[in-house]
PDB file of C-alpha atoms and ligand atoms in Angstrom:
ATOM      1  CA  UNK W   5     -15.342  33.085  24.933  1.00  0.00           C
ATOM      2  CA  UNK W   6     -16.022  29.779  24.313  1.00  0.00           C
ATOM      3  CA  UNK W   7     -13.726  27.072  22.665  1.00  0.00           C
ATOM      4  CA  UNK W   8     -13.802  23.670  20.731  1.00  0.00           C
ATOM      5  CA  UNK W   9     -11.355  21.685  19.971  1.00  0.00           C
ATOM      6  CA  UNK W  10     -11.521  19.747  16.871  1.00  0.00           C
ATOM      7  CA  UNK W  11      -9.904  16.844  16.135  1.00  0.00           C
ATOM      8  CA  UNK W  12     -10.176  15.694  11.912  1.00  0.00           C
ATOM      9  CA  UNK W  13      -8.712  12.316  12.279  1.00  0.00           C
ATOM     10  CA  UNK W  14      -6.166  10.397   9.083  1.00  0.00           C
ATOM     11  CA  UNK W  15      -9.051   8.338   9.245  1.00  0.00           C
ATOM     12  CA  UNK W  16     -12.123  11.157   7.418  1.00  0.00           C
ATOM     13  CA  UNK W  17      -9.221  13.394   6.012  1.00  0.00           C
ATOM     14  CA  UNK W  18      -7.111  10.700   4.491  1.00  0.00           C
ATOM     15  CA  UNK W  19      -7.795   7.236   2.623  1.00  0.00           C
ATOM     16  CA  UNK W  20      -6.124   4.794   5.322  1.00  0.00           C
ATOM     17  CA  UNK W  21      -6.680   2.400   2.994  1.00  0.00           C
ATOM     18  CA  UNK W  22      -4.486   3.599  -0.054  1.00  0.00           C
ATOM     19  CA  UNK W  23      -1.407   6.069   0.422  1.00  0.00           C
ATOM     20  CA  UNK W  24      -0.330   9.650   0.929  1.00  0.00           C
ATOM     21  CA  UNK W  25      -4.716  10.211  -0.287  1.00  0.00           C
ATOM     22  CA  UNK W  26      -6.081  12.622   0.586  1.00  0.00           C
ATOM     23  CA  UNK W  27      -9.540  13.022   0.779  1.00  0.00           C
ATOM     24  CA  UNK W  28     -10.543  16.464  -0.690  1.00  0.00           C
ATOM     25  CA  UNK W  29     -13.609  16.550  -0.864  1.00  0.00           C
ATOM     26  CA  UNK W  30     -14.938  14.865   2.537  1.00  0.00           C
ATOM     27  CA  UNK W  31     -12.119  18.118   3.682  1.00  0.00           C
ATOM     28  CA  UNK W  32     -13.806  20.280   1.929  1.00  0.00           C
ATOM     29  CA  UNK W  33     -17.351  19.965   2.905  1.00  0.00           C
ATOM     30  CA  UNK W  34     -16.275  18.943   6.328  1.00  0.00           C
ATOM     31  CA  UNK W  35     -14.295  22.640   5.790  1.00  0.00           C
ATOM     32  CA  UNK W  36     -18.018  24.279   5.020  1.00  0.00           C
ATOM     33  CA  UNK W  37     -19.382  22.484   7.915  1.00  0.00           C
ATOM     34  CA  UNK W  38     -17.642  24.059   9.960  1.00  0.00           C
ATOM     35  CA  UNK W  39     -17.687  27.639   8.347  1.00  0.00           C
ATOM     36  CA  UNK W  40     -21.247  27.265   8.788  1.00  0.00           C
ATOM     37  CA  UNK W  41     -21.698  26.424  12.504  1.00  0.00           C
ATOM     38  CA  UNK W  42     -19.802  29.305  13.054  1.00  0.00           C
ATOM     39  CA  UNK W  43     -21.806  31.921  11.344  1.00  0.00           C
ATOM     40  CA  UNK W  44     -24.431  30.759  13.114  1.00  0.00           C
ATOM     41  CA  UNK W  45     -22.026  30.848  16.118  1.00  0.00           C
ATOM     42  CA  UNK W  46     -20.239  34.295  16.325  1.00  0.00           C
ATOM     43  CA  UNK W  47     -17.164  34.815  18.588  1.00  0.00           C
ATOM     44  CA  UNK W  48     -16.951  30.897  19.361  1.00  0.00           C
ATOM     45  CA  UNK W  49     -13.341  29.898  19.213  1.00  0.00           C
ATOM     46  CA  UNK W  50     -12.014  26.817  16.812  1.00  0.00           C
ATOM     47  CA  UNK W  51      -8.852  25.557  17.199  1.00  0.00           C
ATOM     48  CA  UNK W  52      -8.076  22.567  15.321  1.00  0.00           C
ATOM     49  CA  UNK W  53      -5.764  19.731  15.182  1.00  0.00           C
ATOM     50  CA  UNK W  54      -5.553  16.440  12.246  1.00  0.00           C
ATOM     51  CA  UNK W  55      -3.930  13.535  12.961  1.00  0.00           C
ATOM     52  CA  UNK W  56      -1.712  11.704   9.766  1.00  0.00           C
ATOM     53  CA  UNK W  57      -3.862   9.077   8.804  1.00  0.00           C
ATOM     54  CA  UNK W  58      -1.723   7.881   5.660  1.00  0.00           C
ATOM     55  CA  UNK W  59      -0.107  10.360   5.269  1.00  0.00           C
ATOM     56  CA  UNK W  60       2.097  10.099   8.937  1.00  0.00           C
ATOM     57  CA  UNK W  61       1.217   6.476   9.269  1.00  0.00           C
ATOM     58  CA  UNK W  62       2.289   5.601   6.585  1.00  0.00           C
ATOM     59  CA  UNK W  63       5.811   7.314   6.051  1.00  0.00           C
ATOM     60  CA  UNK W  64       6.480   6.567   9.801  1.00  0.00           C
ATOM     61  CA  UNK W  65       5.822   2.705   8.935  1.00  0.00           C
ATOM     62  CA  UNK W  66       8.470   2.901   5.722  1.00  0.00           C
ATOM     63  CA  UNK W  67      10.750   5.171   6.615  1.00  0.00           C
ATOM     64  CA  UNK W  68      10.364   4.826  10.405  1.00  0.00           C
ATOM     65  CA  UNK W  69      12.022   7.605  12.538  1.00  0.00           C
ATOM     66  CA  UNK W  70      15.203   5.655  13.690  1.00  0.00           C
ATOM     67  CA  UNK W  71      17.547   8.243  12.108  1.00  0.00           C
ATOM     68  CA  UNK W  72      17.127  11.711  10.612  1.00  0.00           C
ATOM     69  CA  UNK W  73      16.292  10.735   6.862  1.00  0.00           C
ATOM     70  CA  UNK W  74      13.337   8.833   8.324  1.00  0.00           C
ATOM     71  CA  UNK W  75      12.445  11.307  11.151  1.00  0.00           C
ATOM     72  CA  UNK W  76      12.305  13.851   7.569  1.00  0.00           C
ATOM     73  CA  UNK W  77      10.321  11.981   5.925  1.00  0.00           C
ATOM     74  CA  UNK W  78       7.442  11.612   7.953  1.00  0.00           C
ATOM     75  CA  UNK W  79       8.317  15.365   9.041  1.00  0.00           C
ATOM     76  CA  UNK W  80       7.539  16.414   4.755  1.00  0.00           C
ATOM     77  CA  UNK W  81       4.419  13.752   4.745  1.00  0.00           C
ATOM     78  CA  UNK W  82       2.876  15.326   7.351  1.00  0.00           C
ATOM     79  CA  UNK W  83       3.631  19.405   6.370  1.00  0.00           C
ATOM     80  CA  UNK W  84       1.988  17.976   2.658  1.00  0.00           C
ATOM     81  CA  UNK W  85      -0.761  16.328   3.916  1.00  0.00           C
ATOM     82  CA  UNK W  86      -1.343  19.876   6.408  1.00  0.00           C
ATOM     83  CA  UNK W  87      -1.409  22.283   3.077  1.00  0.00           C
ATOM     84  CA  UNK W  88      -4.208  19.830   1.894  1.00  0.00           C
ATOM     85  CA  UNK W  89      -5.735  20.352   4.812  1.00  0.00           C
ATOM     86  CA  UNK W  90      -5.159  24.110   4.892  1.00  0.00           C
ATOM     87  CA  UNK W  91      -6.337  24.833   1.176  1.00  0.00           C
ATOM     88  CA  UNK W  92      -9.644  22.996   2.484  1.00  0.00           C
ATOM     89  CA  UNK W  93     -10.107  25.595   5.267  1.00  0.00           C
ATOM     90  CA  UNK W  94      -9.458  28.621   3.831  1.00  0.00           C
ATOM     91  CA  UNK W  95     -11.050  28.340   0.419  1.00  0.00           C
ATOM     92  CA  UNK W  96     -14.224  27.557   2.902  1.00  0.00           C
ATOM     93  CA  UNK W  97     -13.551  30.800   4.046  1.00  0.00           C
ATOM     94  CA  UNK W  98     -11.776  29.800   7.226  1.00  0.00           C
ATOM     95  CA  UNK W  99      -8.955  32.047   8.813  1.00  0.00           C
ATOM     96  CA  UNK W 100      -6.899  28.840   9.553  1.00  0.00           C
ATOM     97  CA  UNK W 101      -3.380  29.385  10.259  1.00  0.00           C
ATOM     98  CA  UNK W 102      -0.611  26.467  10.987  1.00  0.00           C
ATOM     99  CA  UNK W 103       1.327  26.178  14.551  1.00  0.00           C
ATOM    100  CA  UNK W 104       4.144  23.728  13.283  1.00  0.00           C
ATOM    101  CA  UNK W 105       4.077  21.081  16.416  1.00  0.00           C
ATOM    102  CA  UNK W 106       7.247  21.033  16.939  1.00  0.00           C
ATOM    103  CA  UNK W 107       7.578  24.764  17.873  1.00  0.00           C
ATOM    104  CA  UNK W 108       4.680  24.812  19.499  1.00  0.00           C
ATOM    105  CA  UNK W 109       5.446  21.728  21.946  1.00  0.00           C
ATOM    106  CA  UNK W 110       9.136  20.703  23.926  1.00  0.00           C
ATOM    107  CA  UNK W 111       8.417  16.359  23.670  1.00  0.00           C
ATOM    108  CA  UNK W 112      10.064  13.530  24.750  1.00  0.00           C
ATOM    109  CA  UNK W 113       9.476   9.563  24.308  1.00  0.00           C
ATOM    110  CA  UNK W 114       6.090  10.579  22.633  1.00  0.00           C
ATOM    111  CA  UNK W 115       5.269  13.209  25.183  1.00  0.00           C
ATOM    112  CA  UNK W 116       4.532  16.826  25.781  1.00  0.00           C
ATOM    113  CA  UNK W 117       6.549  17.928  28.141  1.00  0.00           C
ATOM    114  CA  UNK W 118       6.196  21.919  27.322  1.00  0.00           C
ATOM    115  CA  UNK W 119       4.856  24.061  24.973  1.00  0.00           C
ATOM    116  CA  UNK W 120       4.665  27.586  24.575  1.00  0.00           C
ATOM    117  CA  UNK W 121       1.307  28.690  24.162  1.00  0.00           C
ATOM    118  CA  UNK W 122       1.272  32.665  23.594  1.00  0.00           C
ATOM    119  CA  UNK W 123       1.735  32.615  19.999  1.00  0.00           C
ATOM    120  CA  UNK W 124      -1.399  30.090  19.534  1.00  0.00           C
ATOM    121  CA  UNK W 125      -3.674  32.567  22.189  1.00  0.00           C
ATOM    122  CA  UNK W 126      -3.134  35.870  20.117  1.00  0.00           C
ATOM    123  CA  UNK W 127      -3.729  34.064  17.186  1.00  0.00           C
ATOM    124  CA  UNK W 128      -6.562  33.135  18.627  1.00  0.00           C
ATOM    125  CA  UNK W 129      -7.788  36.622  20.226  1.00  0.00           C
ATOM    126  CA  UNK W 130      -7.247  37.252  16.237  1.00  0.00           C
ATOM    127  CA  UNK W 131      -9.892  35.918  15.488  1.00  0.00           C
ATOM    128  CA  UNK W 132      -7.924  33.101  13.794  1.00  0.00           C
ATOM    129  CA  UNK W 133      -8.251  29.234  13.565  1.00  0.00           C
ATOM    130  CA  UNK W 134      -5.026  27.849  15.281  1.00  0.00           C
ATOM    131  CA  UNK W 135      -4.287  24.630  13.204  1.00  0.00           C
ATOM    132  CA  UNK W 136      -1.983  22.165  14.555  1.00  0.00           C
ATOM    133  CA  UNK W 137      -1.281  18.080  13.408  1.00  0.00           C
ATOM    134  CA  UNK W 138       0.220  15.107  14.999  1.00  0.00           C
ATOM    135  CA  UNK W 139       4.156  15.350  14.583  1.00  0.00           C
ATOM    136  CA  UNK W 140       7.580  13.913  14.759  1.00  0.00           C
ATOM    137  CA  UNK W 141       9.702  15.888  17.347  1.00  0.00           C
ATOM    138  CA  UNK W 142      13.150  15.962  18.358  1.00  0.00           C
ATOM    139  CA  UNK W 143      15.244  16.071  21.362  1.00  0.00           C
ATOM    140  CA  UNK W 144      18.527  14.579  23.217  1.00  0.00           C
ATOM    141  CA  UNK W 145      16.664  11.367  23.131  1.00  0.00           C
ATOM    142  CA  UNK W 146      16.101  11.140  19.645  1.00  0.00           C
ATOM    143  CA  UNK W 147      13.127  10.884  17.697  1.00  0.00           C
ATOM    144  CA  UNK W 148       9.375  10.778  17.981  1.00  0.00           C
ATOM    145  CA  UNK W 149       5.802  11.199  17.591  1.00  0.00           C
ATOM    146  CA  UNK W 150       3.091  12.938  19.370  1.00  0.00           C
ATOM    147  CA  UNK W 151      -0.562  12.259  17.998  1.00  0.00           C
ATOM    148  CA  UNK W 152      -2.849  15.007  17.514  1.00  0.00           C
ATOM    149  CA  UNK W 153      -5.111  13.434  20.965  1.00  0.00           C
ATOM    150  CA  UNK W 154      -2.684  14.276  22.707  1.00  0.00           C
ATOM    151  CA  UNK W 155      -2.064  17.420  21.766  1.00  0.00           C
ATOM    152  CA  UNK W 156      -5.910  18.160  22.036  1.00  0.00           C
ATOM    153  CA  UNK W 157      -5.545  16.800  25.587  1.00  0.00           C
ATOM    154  CA  UNK W 158      -2.839  19.397  26.588  1.00  0.00           C
ATOM    155  CA  UNK W 159      -4.626  22.544  24.426  1.00  0.00           C
ATOM    156  CA  UNK W 160      -7.709  21.559  25.956  1.00  0.00           C
ATOM    157  CA  UNK W 161      -6.801  21.661  29.588  1.00  0.00           C
ATOM    158  CA  UNK W 162      -4.677  24.600  29.025  1.00  0.00           C
ATOM    159  CA  UNK W 163      -6.623  26.892  27.009  1.00  0.00           C
ATOM    160  CA  UNK W 164     -10.271  25.696  28.845  1.00  0.00           C
ATOM    161  CA  UNK W 165     -11.592  24.232  26.018  1.00  0.00           C
ATOM    162  CA  UNK W 166     -15.493  23.482  26.230  1.00  0.00           C
ATOM    163  CA  UNK W 167     -16.068  20.819  23.811  1.00  0.00           C
ATOM    164  CA  UNK W 168     -13.316  18.210  22.131  1.00  0.00           C
ATOM    165  CA  UNK W 169     -15.028  16.670  18.719  1.00  0.00           C
ATOM    166  CA  UNK W 170     -13.057  14.017  17.289  1.00  0.00           C
ATOM    167  CA  UNK W 171     -14.275  13.638  13.644  1.00  0.00           C
ATOM    168  CA  UNK W 172     -13.625  10.362  12.848  1.00  0.00           C
ATOM    169  CA  UNK W 173     -15.213   7.766   9.940  1.00  0.00           C
ATOM    170  CA  UNK W 174     -16.947   5.705  12.408  1.00  0.00           C
ATOM    171  CA  UNK W 175     -20.070   6.729  14.594  1.00  0.00           C
ATOM    172  CA  UNK W 176     -17.907   5.529  17.666  1.00  0.00           C
ATOM    173  CA  UNK W 177     -16.986   3.027  19.969  1.00  0.00           C
ATOM    174  CA  UNK W 178     -18.872  -0.350  19.681  1.00  0.00           C
ATOM    175  CA  UNK W 179     -19.353  -3.313  22.487  1.00  0.00           C
ATOM    176  CA  UNK W 180     -18.317  -6.689  21.938  1.00  0.00           C
ATOM    177  CA  UNK W 181     -21.897  -6.968  20.162  1.00  0.00           C
ATOM    178  CA  UNK W 182     -20.732  -4.708  17.336  1.00  0.00           C
ATOM    179  CA  UNK W 183     -23.920  -2.320  19.263  1.00  0.00           C
ATOM    180  CA  UNK W 184     -23.116   1.672  19.192  1.00  0.00           C
ATOM    181  CA  UNK W 185     -21.934   2.439  22.705  1.00  0.00           C
ATOM    182  CA  UNK W 186     -23.553   6.082  23.449  1.00  0.00           C
ATOM    183  CA  UNK W 187     -21.970   7.498  27.130  1.00  0.00           C
ATOM    184  CA  UNK W 188     -18.930   6.706  28.119  1.00  0.00           C
ATOM    185  CA  UNK W 189     -18.903   7.422  32.176  1.00  0.00           C
ATOM    186  CA  UNK W 190     -17.338   6.833  35.327  1.00  0.00           C
ATOM    187  CA  UNK W 191     -19.061   3.518  35.121  1.00  0.00           C
ATOM    188  CA  UNK W 192     -18.456   1.667  31.894  1.00  0.00           C
ATOM    189  CA  UNK W 193     -14.968   3.760  31.014  1.00  0.00           C
ATOM    190  CA  UNK W 194     -12.537  -0.039  31.800  1.00  0.00           C
ATOM    191  CA  UNK W 195     -15.313  -2.463  30.652  1.00  0.00           C
ATOM    192  CA  UNK W 196     -15.156   0.147  26.971  1.00  0.00           C
ATOM    193  CA  UNK W 197     -11.185  -0.042  26.685  1.00  0.00           C
ATOM    194  CA  UNK W 198     -11.849  -4.428  26.844  1.00  0.00           C
ATOM    195  CA  UNK W 199     -13.606  -3.957  23.649  1.00  0.00           C
ATOM    196  CA  UNK W 200     -11.151  -2.110  21.769  1.00  0.00           C
ATOM    197  CA  UNK W 201      -7.826  -3.819  20.455  1.00  0.00           C
ATOM    198  CA  UNK W 202      -4.318  -1.964  19.438  1.00  0.00           C
ATOM    199  CA  UNK W 203      -3.839  -1.460  15.665  1.00  0.00           C
ATOM    200  CA  UNK W 204      -0.232  -3.021  14.613  1.00  0.00           C
ATOM    201  CA  UNK W 205      -0.613  -0.190  11.544  1.00  0.00           C
ATOM    202  CA  UNK W 206      -0.746   3.137  13.598  1.00  0.00           C
ATOM    203  CA  UNK W 207       1.869   4.178  14.886  1.00  0.00           C
ATOM    204  CA  UNK W 208       0.531   6.139  17.443  1.00  0.00           C
ATOM    205  CA  UNK W 209      -1.491   3.070  19.379  1.00  0.00           C
ATOM    206  CA  UNK W 210      -4.917   3.288  17.196  1.00  0.00           C
ATOM    207  CA  UNK W 211      -8.527   3.253  18.605  1.00  0.00           C
ATOM    208  CA  UNK W 212      -7.172   1.989  22.240  1.00  0.00           C
ATOM    209  CA  UNK W 213      -5.320   5.165  22.338  1.00  0.00           C
ATOM    210  CA  UNK W 214      -7.360   7.247  21.184  1.00  0.00           C
ATOM    211  CA  UNK W 215     -10.150   6.155  24.066  1.00  0.00           C
ATOM    212  CA  UNK W 216      -7.470   6.224  26.410  1.00  0.00           C
ATOM    213  CA  UNK W 217      -6.674  10.044  24.903  1.00  0.00           C
ATOM    214  CA  UNK W 218     -10.782  10.467  24.736  1.00  0.00           C
ATOM    215  CA  UNK W 219     -11.412   9.889  28.239  1.00  0.00           C
ATOM    216  CA  UNK W 220      -8.066  12.008  30.030  1.00  0.00           C
ATOM    217  CA  UNK W 221      -9.790  14.508  28.635  1.00  0.00           C
ATOM    218  CA  UNK W 222     -12.925  14.285  29.575  1.00  0.00           C
ATOM    219  CA  UNK W 223     -11.726  13.418  33.059  1.00  0.00           C
ATOM    220  CA  UNK W 224     -10.839  17.010  33.535  1.00  0.00           C
ATOM    221  CA  UNK W 225     -14.022  18.845  32.478  1.00  0.00           C
ATOM    222  CA  UNK W 226     -14.162  19.044  28.800  1.00  0.00           C
ATOM    223  CA  UNK W 227     -17.272  17.832  26.438  1.00  0.00           C
ATOM    224  CA  UNK W 228     -15.804  15.082  24.332  1.00  0.00           C
ATOM    225  CA  UNK W 229     -17.879  13.367  21.274  1.00  0.00           C
ATOM    226  CA  UNK W 230     -16.730  11.476  18.585  1.00  0.00           C
ATOM    227  CA  UNK W 231     -18.531  12.672  15.791  1.00  0.00           C
ATOM    228  CA  UNK W 232     -18.944  10.933  12.443  1.00  0.00           C
ATOM    229  CA  UNK W 233     -17.490  13.042  10.066  1.00  0.00           C
ATOM    230  CA  UNK W 234     -18.577  10.843   6.809  1.00  0.00           C
ATOM    231  CA  UNK W 235     -22.506  11.552   7.462  1.00  0.00           C
ATOM    232  CA  UNK W 236     -23.389  15.025   6.684  1.00  0.00           C
ATOM    233  CA  UNK W 237     -24.113  17.858   8.972  1.00  0.00           C
ATOM    234  CA  UNK W 238     -22.625  15.633  12.029  1.00  0.00           C
ATOM    235  CA  UNK W 239     -19.691  17.958  12.884  1.00  0.00           C
ATOM    236  CA  UNK W 240     -21.911  20.530  11.653  1.00  0.00           C
ATOM    237  CA  UNK W 241     -24.548  19.708  14.180  1.00  0.00           C
ATOM    238  CA  UNK W 242     -22.247  19.095  17.306  1.00  0.00           C
ATOM    239  CA  UNK W 243     -20.469  22.460  16.676  1.00  0.00           C
ATOM    240  CA  UNK W 244     -23.823  23.876  17.256  1.00  0.00           C
ATOM    241  CA  UNK W 245     -24.882  21.882  20.413  1.00  0.00           C
ATOM    242  CA  UNK W 246     -27.051  19.624  18.179  1.00  0.00           C
ATOM    243  CA  UNK W 247     -27.888  15.836  19.705  1.00  0.00           C
ATOM    244  CA  UNK W 248     -25.614  13.854  17.316  1.00  0.00           C
ATOM    245  CA  UNK W 249     -25.654  10.556  16.887  1.00  0.00           C
ATOM    246  CA  UNK W 250     -21.702   9.312  18.152  1.00  0.00           C
ATOM    247  CA  UNK W 251     -20.134   8.317  21.531  1.00  0.00           C
ATOM    248  CA  UNK W 252     -20.228  10.905  24.177  1.00  0.00           C
ATOM    249  CA  UNK W 253     -17.924  11.089  26.812  1.00  0.00           C
ATOM    250  CA  UNK W 254     -18.884  11.691  30.112  1.00  0.00           C
ATOM    251  CA  UNK W 255     -17.625  12.241  33.410  1.00  0.00           C
ATOM    252  CA  UNK W 256     -18.599  15.878  34.928  1.00  0.00           C
TER     253      UNK W 256
HETATM  254  C1  IPE P  12      -0.242  10.820  13.914  1.00  0.00           C
HETATM  255  O1  IPE P  12      -1.119  11.442  14.227  1.00  0.00           O
HETATM  256  C2  IPE P  12       1.117  11.619  12.922  1.00  0.00           C
HETATM  257  C3  IPE P  12       1.942  11.295  12.899  1.00  0.00           C
HETATM  258  C4  IPE P  12       2.624   9.504  11.868  1.00  0.00           C
HETATM  259  C5  IPE P  12       3.053  11.757  11.602  1.00  0.00           C
HETATM  260  P1  IPE P  12      -2.236  10.818  14.962  1.00  0.00           P
HETATM  261  O2  IPE P  12      -2.285  10.094  16.263  1.00  0.00           O
HETATM  262  O3  IPE P  12      -3.019  12.177  15.610  1.00  0.00           O
HETATM  263  O4  IPE P  12      -3.115  10.632  13.951  1.00  0.00           O
HETATM  264  P2  IPE P  12      -4.535   9.619  13.233  1.00  0.00           P
HETATM  265  O5  IPE P  12      -5.804  10.595  13.283  1.00  0.00           O
HETATM  266  O6  IPE P  12      -4.610   8.699  14.394  1.00  0.00           O
HETATM  267  O7  IPE P  12      -3.875  10.346  11.729  1.00  0.00           O
END
């Protein structure tokens, strides 16, 4: 059984210039692309994880997660975004079922420590598509946020995913001269990290943290690719194993 993970980045499913703006049309198109790909690749298992974009990140910047009310508001923003995503996925005919991430993982200071994946495994066996998202976690040390990218690593490794696709609104990673880097590998990965700056706006560390997560995933032998979800059929082609324009990570 082959299983892929799709991370729908906040940059593609929300308008990050605005606040609490869901990109309905884009999400619906991506959901249709996923559906069409699955129709061709019968039996393929899928987990979908989405980011926070102008819901989670905006809420975290506005309310913070220092106290319980702030944490509650950030969780609510993610809950709202998740409902929009679920609506798009199920309307396209995908059996998407949300697993509230803080009920699946235990995390400390933004890092996943433990997980109970039994229910997710049962859902995959029952042909469901588990949906998770970057979320606020609570433990004795306080509140912290775990990005969907780290969940992709944890789930990809634990459930032996074949591919992890990061759908974003860019083609991939660019070098200092603005040229797309087609492949990140053992030879060039240090240089690549040097090209990316940390983002102040994203509470989970922006592009640099994302690329670090992608490297980590690819180092455990999983194919990783950044897929430009703004380009029609790019995500569909990626799932179908066709050539795409974006950056791929190859450490295998
Ligand atoms: C962020 O998740 C979750 C919260 C801010 C609560 P991600 O880090 O996965 O989100 P994106 O993809 O960068 O928007």
